[in-house]
Coordinates of C-alpha atoms in Angstrom, one line a residue:
X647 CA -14.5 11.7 9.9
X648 CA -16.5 12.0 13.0
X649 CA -15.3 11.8 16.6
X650 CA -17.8 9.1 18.0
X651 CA -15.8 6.2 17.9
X652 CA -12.5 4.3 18.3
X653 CA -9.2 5.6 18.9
X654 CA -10.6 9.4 17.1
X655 CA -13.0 9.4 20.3
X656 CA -10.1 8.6 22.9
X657 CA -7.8 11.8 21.3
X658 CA -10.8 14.2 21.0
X659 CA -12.1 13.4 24.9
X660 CA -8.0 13.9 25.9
X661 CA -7.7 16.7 28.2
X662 CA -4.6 18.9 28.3
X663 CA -2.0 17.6 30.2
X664 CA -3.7 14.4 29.9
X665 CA -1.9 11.3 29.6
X666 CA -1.2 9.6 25.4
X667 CA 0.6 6.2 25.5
X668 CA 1.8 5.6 22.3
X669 CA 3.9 2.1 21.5
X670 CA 6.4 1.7 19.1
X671 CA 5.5 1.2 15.2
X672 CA 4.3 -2.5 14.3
X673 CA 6.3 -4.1 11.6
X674 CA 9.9 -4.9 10.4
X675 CA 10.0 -2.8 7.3
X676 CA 11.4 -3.7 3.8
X677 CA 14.8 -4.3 2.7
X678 CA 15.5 -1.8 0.2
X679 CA 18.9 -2.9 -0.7
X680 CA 17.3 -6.3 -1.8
X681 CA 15.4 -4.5 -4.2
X682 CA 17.8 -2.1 -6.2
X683 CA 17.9 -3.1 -10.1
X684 CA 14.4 -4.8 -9.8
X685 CA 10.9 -3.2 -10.8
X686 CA 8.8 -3.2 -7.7
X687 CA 5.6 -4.0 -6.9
X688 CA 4.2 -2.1 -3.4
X689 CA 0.4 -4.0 -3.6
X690 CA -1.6 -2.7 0.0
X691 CA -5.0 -1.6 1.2
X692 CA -6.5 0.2 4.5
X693 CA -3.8 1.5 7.0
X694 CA -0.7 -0.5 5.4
X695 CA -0.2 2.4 3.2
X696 CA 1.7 3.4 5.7
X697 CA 4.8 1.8 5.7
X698 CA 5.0 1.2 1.7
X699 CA 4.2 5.5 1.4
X700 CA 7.6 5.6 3.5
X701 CA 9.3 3.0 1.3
X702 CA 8.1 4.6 -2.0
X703 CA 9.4 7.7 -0.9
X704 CA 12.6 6.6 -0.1
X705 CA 12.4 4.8 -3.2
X706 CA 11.7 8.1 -5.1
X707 CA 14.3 9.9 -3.4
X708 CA 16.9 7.4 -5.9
X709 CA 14.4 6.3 -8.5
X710 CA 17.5 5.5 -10.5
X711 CA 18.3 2.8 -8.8
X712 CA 15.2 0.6 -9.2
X713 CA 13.5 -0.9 -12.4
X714 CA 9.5 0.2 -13.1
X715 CA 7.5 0.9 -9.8
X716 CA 3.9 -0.3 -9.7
X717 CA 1.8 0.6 -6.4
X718 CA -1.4 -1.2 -6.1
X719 CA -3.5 0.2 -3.2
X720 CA -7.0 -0.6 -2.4
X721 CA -9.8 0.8 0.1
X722 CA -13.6 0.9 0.4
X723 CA -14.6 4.1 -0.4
X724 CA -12.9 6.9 -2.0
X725 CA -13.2 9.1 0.9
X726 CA -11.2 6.1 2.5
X727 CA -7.8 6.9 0.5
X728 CA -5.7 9.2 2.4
X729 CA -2.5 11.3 1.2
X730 CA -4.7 12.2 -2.2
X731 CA -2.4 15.3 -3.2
X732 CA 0.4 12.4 -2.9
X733 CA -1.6 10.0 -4.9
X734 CA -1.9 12.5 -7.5
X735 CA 2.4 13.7 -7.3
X736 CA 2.9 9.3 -7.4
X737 CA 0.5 8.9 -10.7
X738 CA 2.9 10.9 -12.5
X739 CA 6.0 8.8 -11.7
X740 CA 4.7 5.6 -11.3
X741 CA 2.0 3.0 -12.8
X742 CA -0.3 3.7 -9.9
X743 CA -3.8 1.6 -9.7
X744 CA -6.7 2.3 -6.6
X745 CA -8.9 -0.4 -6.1
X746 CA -12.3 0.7 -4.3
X747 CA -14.6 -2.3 -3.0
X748 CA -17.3 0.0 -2.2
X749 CA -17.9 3.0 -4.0
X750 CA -21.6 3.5 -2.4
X751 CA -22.8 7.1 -3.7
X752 CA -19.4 8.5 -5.0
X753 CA -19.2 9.3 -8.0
X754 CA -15.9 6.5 -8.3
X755 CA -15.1 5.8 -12.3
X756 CA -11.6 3.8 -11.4
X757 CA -11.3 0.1 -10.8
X758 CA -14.5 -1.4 -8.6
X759 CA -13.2 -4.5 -6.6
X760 CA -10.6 -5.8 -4.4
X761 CA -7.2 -4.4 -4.5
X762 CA -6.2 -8.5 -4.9
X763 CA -7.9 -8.5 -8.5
X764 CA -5.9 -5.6 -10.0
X765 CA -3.0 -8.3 -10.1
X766 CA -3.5 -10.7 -12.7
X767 CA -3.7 -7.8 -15.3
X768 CA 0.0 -6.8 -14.2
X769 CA 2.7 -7.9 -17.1
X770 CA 5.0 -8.8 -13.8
X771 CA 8.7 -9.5 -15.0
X772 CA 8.7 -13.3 -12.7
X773 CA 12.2 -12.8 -13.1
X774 CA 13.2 -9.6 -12.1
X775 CA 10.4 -8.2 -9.9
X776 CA 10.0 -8.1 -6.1
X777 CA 7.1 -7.4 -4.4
X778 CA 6.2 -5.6 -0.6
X779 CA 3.2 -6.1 0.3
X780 CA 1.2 -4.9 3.6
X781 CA -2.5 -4.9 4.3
X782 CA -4.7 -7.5 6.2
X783 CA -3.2 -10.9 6.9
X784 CA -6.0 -12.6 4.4
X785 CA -5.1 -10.0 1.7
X786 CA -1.3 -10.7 1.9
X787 CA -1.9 -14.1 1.6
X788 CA -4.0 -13.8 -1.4
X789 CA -1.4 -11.7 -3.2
X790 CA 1.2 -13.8 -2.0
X791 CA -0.2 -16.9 -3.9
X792 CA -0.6 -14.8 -7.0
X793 CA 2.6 -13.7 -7.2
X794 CA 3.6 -17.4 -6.7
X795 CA 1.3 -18.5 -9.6
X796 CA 3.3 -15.6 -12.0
X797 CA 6.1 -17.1 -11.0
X798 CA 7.5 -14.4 -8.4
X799 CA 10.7 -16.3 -6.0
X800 CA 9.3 -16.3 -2.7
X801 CA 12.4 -14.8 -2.0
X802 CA 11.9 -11.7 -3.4
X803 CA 7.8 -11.2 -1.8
X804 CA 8.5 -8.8 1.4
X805 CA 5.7 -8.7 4.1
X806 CA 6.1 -5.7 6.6
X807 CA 4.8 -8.6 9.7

């Protein structure tokens, strides 16, 4: 992307030796204990990738341990999805379903819409699934309820706030 705007701006007008503040990482992350023997459900869109690419890889890392994973992750645009080698490693593993809300002039043939309307296709297990979920407040709310309305314990729906 181009270096007119926001924080890309700021880095690229950084002189050397000139001063970065950086704060610590926002969020409490997931309990992964809580989730061993259950299939998962990551469901996230824009920057929350984020903290559920670091939980799916530690999940990865002892696969054995969970049920089926299922990542949901929506963005605007395809140019919008980052990590796309990972994306393409994950699809092999894992039932993984992009959501893009605005394809404009890409040639996009996946899923057109919100990352929120991939879930009532899911065949969740209300029973044995638990769901993280990170992405704009309005977002996890949405997915909260659906989950809810399948029949998902709000005990075992994990926010990264």
């Amino acid at each position: 992307k181009d270096h007119e705007t926001g924080i890309a701006h700021e880095l690229y007008q950084l002189k050397v030796g000139g001063q970065l503040q950086i704060g610590p990482p926002f969020g409490r992350g997931y309990p992964i204990e809580r989730l061993k023997g259950k299939d998962i459900l990551l469901a996230g869109m824009g920057s929350g990738l984020s903290p559920l690419r670091s939980l799916l890889k530690s999940i990865l890392r002892r696969e054995h341990q969970f049920g089926k994973i299922t990542f949901l992750y929506g963005a605007r645009t395809p140019e919008d999805v980052p990590f796309k080698n990972e994306f393409d490693l994950w699809s092999r593993k894992i039932d993984l379903r992009l959501a893009i809300s605005q394809p404009q002039h890409s040639q996009w043939t996946g899923f057109l819409g919100r990352v929120t309307h991939l879930l009532p296709e899911l065949p969740l297990h209300f029973n044995k699934t638990a769901a993280c979920i990170c992405g704009t407040k309005t977002m996890q709310e949405e997915v909260i309820n659906l989950l809810e309305r399948a029949g998902i314990s709000k005990e075992n729906v994990f926010t990264n706030r």
